[in-house]
Amino acid sequence: MNKLLLLALFTGFSIIGIAQGDSVKVKERKNIIRWNITPMAVVGPKSIVFGYERVLKNNQSISINIGYLELAPRTNKEGEIVQLFGDVKRGGFDVSLDYRFYFKNRNKYPAPDGLYWGPFASVYNLNFEGKSAVFDNGIQVNTVGIDAGMTMFNFGAQLGYQFIIKDRFSIDLMLMGPSFTRYKFDLAFNSEIALDPDDPFYLGFEKLLATLIPGSEIILDGADFSVKGNTKFNYIGFRYGVQIGYVF
């Protein structure tokens, strides 16, 4: 997934390098509708997030993104203690808002073209529901229903660069955006055979979950989920991404 994101960045810069040389500014346009391609690469191919940016006075703008997130299907690995069944339900959402200050003296053209910075707030939710098979020496010994969800509340500041090409198209690179992140994690098990707190299932499930929801291993560290529970955790987050859009 990270390779796909790097490929998108490389492709974007290549297009920009070609287009910037003969880009012609016709008139100032204040609106952009965008497609954020990052969730498709990082979360799953069925994730789709769209955005809208409106330029305000003094080279400032406000931008909002909203969309659907769905974790990519996971392929079980041979020898794992816990394996997911194929009927797992996945879902989630992404809502974000940012206010941008374009560097008037640094940028050649007025907003929304050029280098910018600004505060942002976002909410991400990822969840899945289904059943897992528990194995011991290759033999299935239990079936456990899983209902898990994670919500991240982010508040931070970002630095980015937006290229306007041919006066009609945009490539928005959110280069870096450190944030304060509040994690909320909910988890419930429904086991056919009662689970012991020392059951290897928990170790296997924690490893499985780490491959599904990035950062979950940090949240689960030290948490007690013998049957069900929830936990909240403060940590440092980071925003980045690539968006392509139409200017009007």
Backbone as a ProteinNet text record, in pm:
[ID]
protein_1_A
[PRIMARY]
MNKLLLLALFTGFSIIGIAQGDSVKVKERKNIIRWNITPMAVVGPKSIVFGYERVLKNNQSISINIGYLELAPRTNKEGEIVQLFGDVKRGGFDVSLDYRFYFKNRNKYPAPDGLYWGPFASVYNLNFEGKSAVFDNGIQVNTVGIDAGMTMFNFGAQLGYQFIIKDRFSIDLMLMGPSFTRYKFDLAFNSEIALDPDDPFYLGFEKLLATLIPGSEIILDGADFSVKGNTKFNYIGFRYGVQIGYVF
[TERTIARY]
81.5	0	85.8	194.2	285.5	353	380	440.2	345.3	215.5	116.5	111.5	120.6	118.5	241.9	358.4	481.5	474.1	413.8	397.7	307.9	199.8	108.6	179.8	261	336.6	434.4	505.9	602.5	534.3	419.3	345.1	296.8	248.7	200.2	309.7	426.2	537.6	583	577.1	616.3	522.7	392	292.7	312.4	338.1	356	476	585.5	706.1	685.9	600.7	574.3	478.9	376.6	268.9	301.8	387.2	412.7	477.1	556.8	629.1	539.9	429.8	344.5	205.9	193.5	65.2	33.2	-90	-131.9	-242.9	-224.1	-325.5	-424.4	-548.6	-651.3	-723.7	-771.7	-842	-836.1	-861.7	-865.3	-996.9	-986.4	-1104.7	-1100.8	-1215.7	-1219.3	-1271.8	-1308	-1366.3	-1292	-1281.5	-1220.8	-1302.1	-1337.6	-1391.7	-1281.5	-1263.7	-1146.5	-1180.7	-1092.6	-1096.8	-967.8	-981	-865.3	-833.5	-723.9	-691.6	-617.1	-572.5	-491.9	-565.2	-691.9	-759.2	-767.4	-777.3	-781.4	-652.1	-539.4	-409.9	-377.1	-419.3	-380	-481.4	-610.8	-715.4	-768.9	-814.6	-870	-922.4	-927.1	-965.2	-1109.5	-1196.6	-1336.1	-1359.1	-1254.9	-1267.3	-1275.1	-1365.9	-1381.2	-1411.8	-1328.9	-1341.3	-1333.5	-1431.7	-1434.3	-1422.7	-1378.7	-1361.9	-1400.1	-1413.2	-1446.5	-1365.4	-1306.4	-1231.5	-1286.2	-1301.4	-1350.3	-1250.4	-1203.7	-1108.9	-1182.7	-1129.6	-1184.6	-1093.1	-1105.9	-1022.5	-881.8	-789.6	-651.8	-578.4	-595.7	-525	-550	-672	-713.1	-825.6	-841.3	-948.4	-994.5	-1110.3	-1162.8	-1189.9	-1161.2	-1170.7	-1235.5	-1322.8	-1388.6	-1381	-1358.6	-1356.5	-1454.1	-1521.2	-1611.8	-1618.7	-1625.6	-1631.1	-1643.6	-1642.2	-1661.8	-1528.4	-1503.1	-1382.2	-1418.6	-1343	-1362.3	-1227.7	-1197.4	-1071.3	-1060	-940.1	-916.4	-932.8	-987.1	-997.1	-859.4	-857.5	-730.1	-718	-602.2	-575.1	-509.4	-571.1	-513.9	-381.6	-291.6	-162.2	-157.4	-89.4	-79.5	-6.5	-63	1.1	-44.4	-128.1	-176.7	-272.5	-268.5	-357.2	-502	-522.1	-656.9	-669	-777.1	-802.4	-945.3	-962.9	-1095.1	-1172.3	-1302.7	-1389.6	-1411.8	-1465.9	-1485.5	-1604.1	-1689.5	-1810.7	-1796.6	-1675.6	-1651.8	-1711.1	-1782.6	-1838.7	-1742.9	-1720.5	-1628.2	-1696.1	-1654.1	-1710	-1635.8	-1682.4	-1619.9	-1645.3	-1590.6	-1609.8	-1492	-1483.2	-1378	-1442.9	-1426.6	-1474.3	-1361.2	-1323.9	-1215.8	-1244	-1190	-1206	-1072.9	-1031.4	-908.3	-922.2	-847.4	-844.1	-702.3	-690.3	-559.2	-516.2	-388.7	-326.7	-220.8	-245	-148	-44.3	82.7	191.1	191.3	140.8	123.8	257.1	357.7	487.8	571.6	539.2	615.1	560.9	429.6	367.4	362.3	381.9	380.3	238.4	142.1	3.3	-81.8	-197	-284	-348.4	-405.5	-475.4	-586.4	-601.6	-553.1	-428.3	-339.6	-216.6	-100.7	-21.1	102.1	110.4	211.6	241.7	142.1	97.8	3.1	29.4	-27	-27.1	-161.6	-193	-316.6	-357.8	-448	-499.5	-601.1	-616.4	-716.1	-773.4	-892.9	-958	-1020.1	-1014.8	-1069	-1117.4	-1208.9	-1259.2	-1253.7	-1186.7	-1180.4	-1240.7	-1318.9	-1378.6	-1358.2	-1311.8	-1295.4	-1358.2	-1434.2	-1495.3	-1513.3	-1520.5	-1551.5	-1621.7	-1697.2	-1775.3	-1776.3	-1755.9	-1756.8	-1714.1	-1668.1	-1626.4	-1482.5	-1418.8	-1282	-1272	-1183.6	-1155.7	-1024.8	-1022.9	-904.3	-843.7	-712.8	-644.9	-539.4	-519.6	-414.6	-348.7	-222.6	-148.4	-222	-281.2	-348	-489.5	-540.4	-675.3	-762.3	-880.1	-969.8	-1029.1	-1011.9	-1056.6	-1166.3	-1193	-1294.3	-1337.7	-1455.3	-1504.3	-1544.4	-1492.4	-1516	-1571	-1688.4	-1742.4	-1669.5	-1643.1	-1567.6	-1646.2	-1656.4	-1717.6	-1622.7	-1554	-1450.8	-1467	-1430.7	-1436.2	-1337.6	-1279.9	-1186.7	-1220.8	-1224.8	-1249.5	-1132.8	-1085.1	-972.4	-1016.9	-998.3	-1027.6	-893.9	-871.1	-741.4	-753.2	-657	-645.5	-498.4	-469.4	-329.4	-310.7	-190.1	-154.5	-82.2	-106.8	-50.1	24.8	113.6	185.7	166.1	130.9	106.2	134.9	121	142.6	38.1	-29.7	-131.6	-90.8	-91.3	-57	-185	-199.8	-310.9	-254.9	-308.6	-256.2	-358.7	-312.6	-398.9	-523.1	-513.7	-620.2	-745.5	-744.1	-865.2	-847.1	-724.5	-701.1	-603.9	-621.1	-535.7	-479.5	-359.8	-299.1	-258.9	-322.2	-300.5	-217.3	-99.3	-10	-9.3	-73.9	-68	59.7	165	298.7	322.3	278	297.9	193.7	145.2	42.3	41.2	135.4	133.6	8.5	-41.6	-165.5	-167.8	-253.5	-289.5	-408.9	-398.7	-502.1	-560.3	-691.8	-765	-824.8	-776.8	-826.9	-937.1	-1040.9	-1145.4	-1164.4	-1148	-1150.2	-1253.7	-1342.6	-1444.3	-1426.6	-1441.5	-1418.4	-1506.7	-1567.3	-1650.6	-1630.9	-1624.7	-1609.8	-1733.4	-1768.6	-1876.4	-1823.6	-1779.8	-1707.4	-1795.9	-1779	-1851.3	-1802.9	-1672.1	-1612	-1554.5	-1582.1	-1538.4	-1387.9	-1351.5	-1211.5	-1148.2	-1031	-952.8	-865.4	-845.4	-761.9	-622.1	-572.8	-438.8	-444.1	-560.3	-577.6	-489.2	-419.9	-337.7	-416.8	-549.2	-635.2	-605.7	-583.8	-565.8	-440.1	-333.1	-208.8	-227.9	-293.7	-316.6	-407.7	-510.7	-603	-535.9	-450.2	-380.9	-292.9	-225.9	-142.8	-229.3	-342.9	-433.8	-489	-529.9	-588.9	-488.2	-362.2	-258.5	-243.1	-276.9	-268.6	-392.5	-500.5	-624.4	-635.9	-606.3	-621.9	-488.1	-422.7	-293.1	-302.6	-206.3	-203.9	-276.7	-351.1	-428.5	-339.3	-218.2	-129.4	-91.1	-86.2	-55.6	-172.9	-293.3	-412.6	-436.9	-412.8	-441.9	-337.4	-223.9	-116.2	-162	-171.9	-212.2	-361.4	-441.7	-587.1	-640.8	-747.7	-809.3	-941.1	-944.4	-1065.6	-1100.2	-1128.1	-1156.4	-1284.7	-1386.9	-1509.4	-1546.5	-1554.2	-1580.1	-1525.3	-1513.4	-1463.7	-1432.5	-1385.8	-1344.7	-1231.9	-1155.3	-1044.5	-1025.9	-970.9	-941	-794	-733.3	-588.7	-547	-460.8	-407.8	-272.2	-254	-127.6	-103.8	11.3	45.5	4.7	-66.9	-106.9	-32	-63.3	5.4	-84	-98.5	-181.9	-94.6	-126.5	-60.1	-156.9	-129.5	-219.4	-200.2	-266.9	-265.9	-410.9	-445.7	-579.3	-571.3	-661.9	-669.5	-806.6	-812.6	-938.5	-962.7	-1082.7	-1125.1	-1153.4	-1098.4	-1109	-1216.6	-1300.3	-1403.7	-1438.8
-119.8	0	126.2	122.2	236.6	255.1	142.7	150.9	218.1	189.1	251.9	401.6	442.3	585	654.5	591.6	650.2	659.7	558.5	561.2	676.5	699.2	809.9	943.8	957.4	1081.3	1103.9	996.6	1007.6	1044.8	980.6	1011	1154.9	1199.4	1337.1	1437.6	1416.4	1508.4	1505.7	1388.2	1378.3	1459	1444.8	1520.5	1670.2	1706.9	1847.5	1906.1	1827.4	1876.3	1905.9	1825.8	1846.7	1962.9	1966.9	2064.1	2204.9	2220.4	2353.3	2445.9	2386.2	2468.6	2543.5	2482.2	2548.1	2578.2	2580.5	2613.3	2760.6	2788.8	2926.4	2964.5	3076.6	3124.6	3211.4	3170.7	3245.6	3339.4	3288.6	3369.1	3299.5	3376	3319.5	3244.3	3122.1	3042.3	3004.4	3003	2993.6	2860.6	2767.6	2641.9	2520.9	2418.7	2293.1	2177.1	2082.5	1954.8	1851.9	1764.8	1677.4	1533.7	1447.4	1306	1273.5	1229	1190.5	1043.9	1019.5	883.3	804.4	872.1	806.6	693.6	711.1	600.3	472.1	482	361.6	282.5	354.7	288.2	240.6	316.8	288.3	202.1	228.9	158.1	39.3	63.9	-43.9	10.1	-72.2	-25.7	21.5	-13.2	30	160.5	216	343	457	549.4	661.8	788.2	890.6	1016.1	1132.7	1223.6	1342.1	1467.7	1576.1	1700.5	1822.7	1933.4	2061.7	2170.9	2259.5	2373.2	2502.7	2602.2	2733.9	2839.8	2919.1	3026.2	3144.8	3194.9	3311.6	3431.4	3535.1	3653.5	3632.8	3720	3723.7	3590.2	3523.8	3398.8	3291.5	3285	3182.9	3099.8	2978.7	2892.3	2798.4	2740.6	2638.2	2513.6	2398.3	2273.4	2166	2085.7	1977	1849.8	1738.2	1606.3	1515.3	1430.8	1334	1210.6	1093.6	974.2	845.9	736.7	602.6	528.4	457.6	377.9	230.5	145.5	2	-67.8	-140.9	-212.5	-314.6	-329.8	-428.6	-569.7	-662	-801.3	-854.9	-939.1	-993.1	-1140.9	-1180.2	-1320.2	-1385.9	-1491.9	-1562	-1628.1	-1630	-1691	-1828	-1919.6	-2055.2	-2054.2	-2125.8	-2136.8	-2033.9	-1937.9	-1838.3	-1901.7	-1851.7	-1903.1	-1867.3	-1742.9	-1693.4	-1660.6	-1707.4	-1677.9	-1627.8	-1530.5	-1473.6	-1554.4	-1565.7	-1624.9	-1523.6	-1571.8	-1484.4	-1391	-1407.2	-1325.7	-1203.3	-1154.3	-1037.8	-912	-833.8	-707.3	-594.3	-505.2	-394.6	-263.2	-154.7	-24.1	85.2	207.9	321.5	449.6	559	688	780.6	885.3	986.1	1123.4	1209.4	1347.2	1437.6	1536.1	1625.5	1768.2	1861.6	2004.2	2072.8	2155.3	2231.4	2373.6	2460.8	2601.3	2629.3	2685.4	2699.9	2845.7	2867.5	2997.1	2978.7	3034.1	3024.9	3135.7	3099.7	3195.6	3294.9	3413.3	3511.8	3553.6	3577.2	3623	3509.8	3386.8	3271.9	3218	3223	3162.6	3258.9	3204.6	3285.1	3327.3	3237.7	3264.5	3269.7	3333.5	3341.9	3208.9	3201.2	3080.5	3044.3	2913.4	2798.6	2731.1	2807.1	2752.7	2780.2	2676.2	2698.7	2636.2	2683.2	2632.1	2687.6	2603	2646.7	2574.6	2631.8	2566.2	2596.1	2522.7	2552.3	2443.6	2475.3	2377.3	2284.4	2167.4	2073.5	1991.9	1941	1848.2	1737.2	1616.3	1504.7	1393.9	1314	1196.7	1079.2	971.8	849.5	735.5	654.6	539.1	415.5	308.4	180.1	72.9	-17	-123	-248.6	-360	-484.8	-580.2	-670.4	-764.9	-898.7	-1006.8	-1137.9	-1245.8	-1357.7	-1470.5	-1508.8	-1567.7	-1614.9	-1760.3	-1831.8	-1969.5	-1972.1	-2045.7	-2055.4	-2194.9	-2198.1	-2323.7	-2356.2	-2484.2	-2533	-2651.3	-2632.3	-2734.9	-2779	-2680.9	-2708.4	-2758.6	-2774.1	-2823.8	-2710.6	-2691.2	-2586.7	-2626.7	-2539.9	-2571.4	-2477.7	-2370.3	-2276.8	-2184.3	-2125.7	-2022.5	-1901.7	-1786.6	-1666.3	-1555.2	-1502.7	-1387.1	-1261.5	-1172.1	-1049.4	-928.3	-830.1	-701.9	-593	-529.8	-433.8	-303.1	-195.3	-64.9	31.8	116.7	217.1	352.5	455.2	591.7	679	762.1	851.3	996.2	1076.3	1219.3	1292.6	1366.7	1430.2	1582.5	1648.6	1794	1827.5	1898.1	1925.2	2038.5	2047	2148	2079.7	2126.5	2061.1	2160.3	2104.4	2179.3	2106	2179.8	2114.3	2204	2147.9	2223.3	2178.6	2276.2	2246.6	2307.3	2223.3	2266.1	2280.7	2394.5	2415.5	2402.8	2308.2	2276.8	2312.1	2386.4	2425.5	2500.1	2563.6	2648.5	2572.3	2439.8	2363.8	2240.6	2195.8	2073.1	2098.2	2023	2042.7	1910.6	1918.7	1808.2	1864.8	1815	1863.8	1761.7	1802.2	1714.9	1759.7	1682.8	1709.3	1644.1	1723.5	1670	1621.7	1698.3	1657.4	1725.3	1650.9	1705.6	1637.9	1670.8	1611.8	1652.7	1563	1591.9	1527.3	1581.2	1516	1426.8	1298.9	1203.3	1133.3	1131.1	1060.7	934.6	818.4	691.4	638.4	584.8	515.3	379.2	276.1	141	57.9	-9	-96.5	-237.4	-334.6	-472.1	-567.2	-663.1	-763.2	-898.7	-1005.4	-1141.6	-1223.5	-1316.6	-1411.2	-1549.9	-1621.3	-1746.3	-1868.6	-1970	-2096.3	-2168.9	-2161	-2218.8	-2105	-2104.7	-1994.6	-1970.7	-1842.5	-1804.7	-1779.4	-1835.1	-1810.5	-1687.4	-1601.7	-1482.2	-1513.2	-1633.9	-1671.9	-1749	-1754.1	-1828	-1767.3	-1852.4	-1801.5	-1721	-1734.2	-1658.5	-1509.1	-1457.3	-1313.1	-1263.7	-1340.6	-1304.2	-1311.3	-1417.2	-1432.2	-1324.4	-1288.2	-1185.5	-1049.8	-1019.2	-890.1	-876.3	-983.5	-980.9	-966.1	-1034.4	-1024.8	-883	-824	-691.4	-586.2	-605.6	-510.3	-503.8	-613.4	-613.1	-550.6	-537.8	-481.1	-332.1	-291.2	-152.1	-98.6	-13.5	42.8	115.7	87.9	154	78.4	-27.5	-98.9	-167.2	-206.3	-272.9	-178.9	-47.9	50.4	62.3	64.3	80.2	-43	-161.6	-284.8	-319.1	-252.5	-283.7	-259.9	-367.3	-355.3	-352.3	-352.6	-348.3	-488.1	-494.7	-621	-637	-731.7	-758.7	-907.2	-952.1	-1093.5	-1135.7	-1049.9	-1076.3	-955.7	-839.9	-717.5	-600.1	-488	-370.2	-258.8	-148.5	-35.5	36	107.3	182.8	310.6	411.4	539.2	569.7	630.2	643.5	768.1	850.1	967.9	935.3	977.6	948.5	1052.5	1046.6	1139.4	1078.3	1155.4	1109.6	1185.2	1151.9	1217	1212.6	1325.7	1334.8	1353.3	1280.2	1295.9	1247.5	1282.4	1234.7	1304.5	1249.8	1304.4	1317.1	1435.4	1458.1	1517.3	1476.5	1534.3	1597.4	1711.7	1782	1860.5	1919.4	2004.2	2144	2243.7	2382.8	2455.4	2531	2605.8	2734.4
0	0	0	80	81.8	-53.4	-121.5	-254.4	-352.6	-339.8	-427.1	-403.8	-276.8	-245.4	-301.1	-286.6	-341.6	-493.2	-556.5	-701.8	-743	-666.4	-696.5	-683.7	-579	-560.6	-675.9	-714.4	-823.3	-953.5	-980.3	-1102.4	-1102.2	-985.2	-974.7	-1003.1	-945.2	-968	-1113.9	-1177.1	-1317.7	-1406.2	-1379.5	-1456.9	-1436.3	-1312	-1278.1	-1350.6	-1352.5	-1416.5	-1563.9	-1628.7	-1770.6	-1792.2	-1705.7	-1727.9	-1683.4	-1583.5	-1530.8	-1632.6	-1720.3	-1815.5	-1911.9	-1955.3	-2053.1	-1997.4	-1861.8	-1799.8	-1821.7	-1860.5	-1887.5	-1790.9	-1722.9	-1631.8	-1708.7	-1711.6	-1782.5	-1688.1	-1577.1	-1479.5	-1343.6	-1242.1	-1108.5	-1088.4	-1036.7	-1008.3	-860.5	-796.2	-650.8	-597.1	-683.4	-636.3	-693	-609.9	-653.8	-596.1	-681	-632.8	-653.3	-551.6	-552.7	-517.8	-560.3	-525.1	-451.2	-326.8	-246.7	-276.2	-346.3	-388	-280.2	-173.9	-71.2	0.4	44.5	114.3	32.9	-99.1	-182.5	-169.1	-157.7	-150.4	-9.6	90.4	227.9	302.4	283.8	359	280.8	157.8	77.3	-54.3	-159.5	-293.3	-305.3	-208.7	-213.4	-137.7	-79.4	-8.3	-109.2	-86.9	-178.3	-98.2	-117.2	-42.8	-140	-132.1	-216.5	-130.8	-194.1	-120.7	-201.3	-131.7	-193.2	-124.2	-203.3	-150.3	-208.5	-123.1	-163.7	-118.9	-213.6	-183.5	-122.4	-12.1	54.3	27.6	102.3	80.9	135.4	91.8	142.2	127.6	12.9	-14.7	91	137.9	232.6	172.5	224.2	174.8	284.4	262.5	352.2	269.7	327.7	252.7	338.8	277.8	348.8	266.2	334	271.1	343.6	269.6	330.5	240.8	301.8	219.3	298.8	224.9	279.2	283	393.5	407.5	423.6	359.7	376.4	372.3	477.7	485.5	372.9	321.4	216.2	272.5	194.4	240.7	277.6	377	424.2	388.8	340.2	309.5	430.3	482.2	597.2	559.8	656.8	635.9	703.6	638.9	692.5	826.6	922.9	1053.7	1155.4	1115.4	1210.3	1311	1434.3	1538.1	1507.2	1462.4	1433.7	1285.4	1224.2	1083.3	1067.3	978.5	954.5	851.6	873.2	772.9	660.7	550.1	435.4	443.5	547	553	643.2	660.3	745	680.9	761.1	714.7	751.1	656.6	678.3	643.8	710.1	679.6	753.3	736.7	803.4	727.9	779.8	715.2	745.3	667.4	680.2	663.6	763.7	755.3	802.8	722.6	761.5	715.4	789.8	761.2	784	688.9	710.1	656.9	718.3	677.6	629.4	507.4	445.8	430.3	457.6	435.4	326.7	210	99.8	113.7	93.6	111.1	-6.1	18.4	-87.7	-148.5	-65.9	-115.7	-173.3	-137.6	-185.6	-318.2	-335	-452.2	-570.9	-689	-810.6	-846.5	-821.3	-854.7	-727.5	-733.7	-615.4	-580.9	-461.8	-418	-517.5	-538.6	-460.7	-517.4	-576.2	-634.1	-539.3	-511.8	-439.1	-301.6	-229.6	-96	5.7	96.4	197.8	329.9	436.5	566.2	633	738	808.2	904.9	995.7	1091.6	1025.7	1081.9	1031.2	1146.6	1124.5	1217.5	1134.5	1184.3	1107.9	1200.4	1147.3	1217.6	1120.8	1163.1	1083.1	1162.9	1096.1	1160.7	1074.5	1137.5	1070.3	1157.7	1097.8	1176.5	1093.1	1159.8	1091.1	1187.3	1129.5	1207.3	1133.7	1207.4	1144.9	1240.7	1187.3	1269.5	1238.4	1338.5	1321.1	1364.8	1301.1	1339	1417.3	1529.1	1613.8	1595.7	1567.8	1539	1645.3	1668.1	1757.3	1688.6	1649.7	1575.8	1449.6	1380.5	1254.7	1267.8	1390.1	1412.4	1465.5	1406.8	1453.8	1588.6	1688.6	1823.9	1873.1	1801.5	1849	1735.2	1750.5	1659.6	1743.1	1707.3	1786.5	1696.9	1734.9	1665	1709.6	1616.2	1645.1	1597.2	1683.3	1647.2	1696	1603.5	1641.6	1564.7	1629.4	1564.3	1626.8	1544.8	1593.7	1532.4	1617.2	1572.3	1615.9	1524.5	1551.4	1533.8	1638.2	1634.2	1627	1519.3	1495.4	1491.8	1556.2	1551.8	1529.2	1420	1391.2	1292.6	1239.8	1140.2	1025.5	903.4	787	697.8	618.6	516.3	385.3	279.7	152.3	33.6	-83.9	-207	-309.5	-366.9	-468.1	-602.3	-703.4	-838.5	-920.4	-986.1	-1079	-1220.2	-1295.9	-1428.8	-1535.8	-1635.5	-1747.6	-1699.9	-1585.6	-1532.2	-1491.8	-1502.2	-1476.9	-1387.1	-1372.7	-1298.4	-1183.5	-1075.7	-958.5	-908.8	-854	-780.6	-645	-541.7	-406.4	-329.7	-287.1	-211.2	-64.8	20.7	165	216.1	227.6	249	391.5	489.8	627.7	716.1	815.5	902.7	1038.2	1127.5	1261.7	1337.5	1421.3	1491.9	1629.8	1714.2	1839.2	1806.5	1840	1801.2	1922.8	1929	2033.1	1972	2016.9	1966.8	2058.3	1998	2072.4	2008.2	2088.2	2034.2	2109.1	2034.9	2092.3	2035.8	2123.9	2082.5	2162.6	2096	2162.8	2096.8	2179.7	2132.2	2169.3	2083.2	2109.9	2075.7	2180	2158.6	2179.8	2093.5	2110.4	2235.6	2260.7	2380.8	2463.2	2592.9	2678.9	2664.2	2653.7	2638.4	2774.4	2792	2912.2	2887.2	2988.3	2968.4	2916.7	2943.5	2895.6	2764.3	2702.6	2578.2	2468.2	2390.4	2279.2	2177.4	2182.2	2090.8	2097.2	2217.8	2231.3	2161.7	2175.1	2106.6	1956.2	1910.5	1767.6	1713.2	1791.2	1745.5	1738.8	1835.5	1835.2	1711.1	1672.3	1552	1427.5	1425.9	1311.8	1298.5	1410.8	1408.5	1362.4	1397.6	1357.7	1206.6	1137.1	991.5	928.4	1006.2	954.7	982.2	1106.6	1147.1	1194.7	1115.7	1154.4	1288.3	1376.7	1505.9	1615.1	1580.4	1681.5	1784.2	1743.9	1839.4	1953	1924.6	2028.3	2125.2	2070.9	2152.5	2238.3	2184.3	2256.9	2361.2	2355.2	2447.9	2591.8	2670.2	2809.7	2832.4	2724.8	2740.5	2770.6	2850	2887.5	2813.1	2718	2641.1	2654.2	2775.7	2794.8	2722.5	2722.2	2648.6	2562.3	2625	2551.5	2630.9	2563.8	2633.2	2537.3	2592	2509.5	2579.5	2501.5	2557	2477.8	2543.7	2479.5	2500.8	2400.4	2403.8	2328	2387.3	2319.9	2258.9	2135.3	2068.6	1960.1	1898.6	1790.9	1657.6	1577.4	1445.2	1336.3	1211.5	1099.7	976.7	911.2	791.5	667.4	563.7	435	328.2	203.5	99.8	-33	-133.8	-269.4	-316	-367.5	-418.8	-558.8	-645.8	-779.6	-795	-865.7	-869.5	-996.7	-1001	-1111.9	-1057.1	-1124.3	-1079.2	-1158.2	-1086.2	-1157.9	-1082.4
[MASK]
++++++++++++++++++++++++++++++++++++++++++++++++++++++++++++++++++++++++++++++++++++++++++++++++++++++++++++++++++++++++++++++++++++++++++++++++++++++++++++++++++++++++++++++++++++++++++++++++++++++++++++++++++++++++++++++++++++++++++++++++++++++++

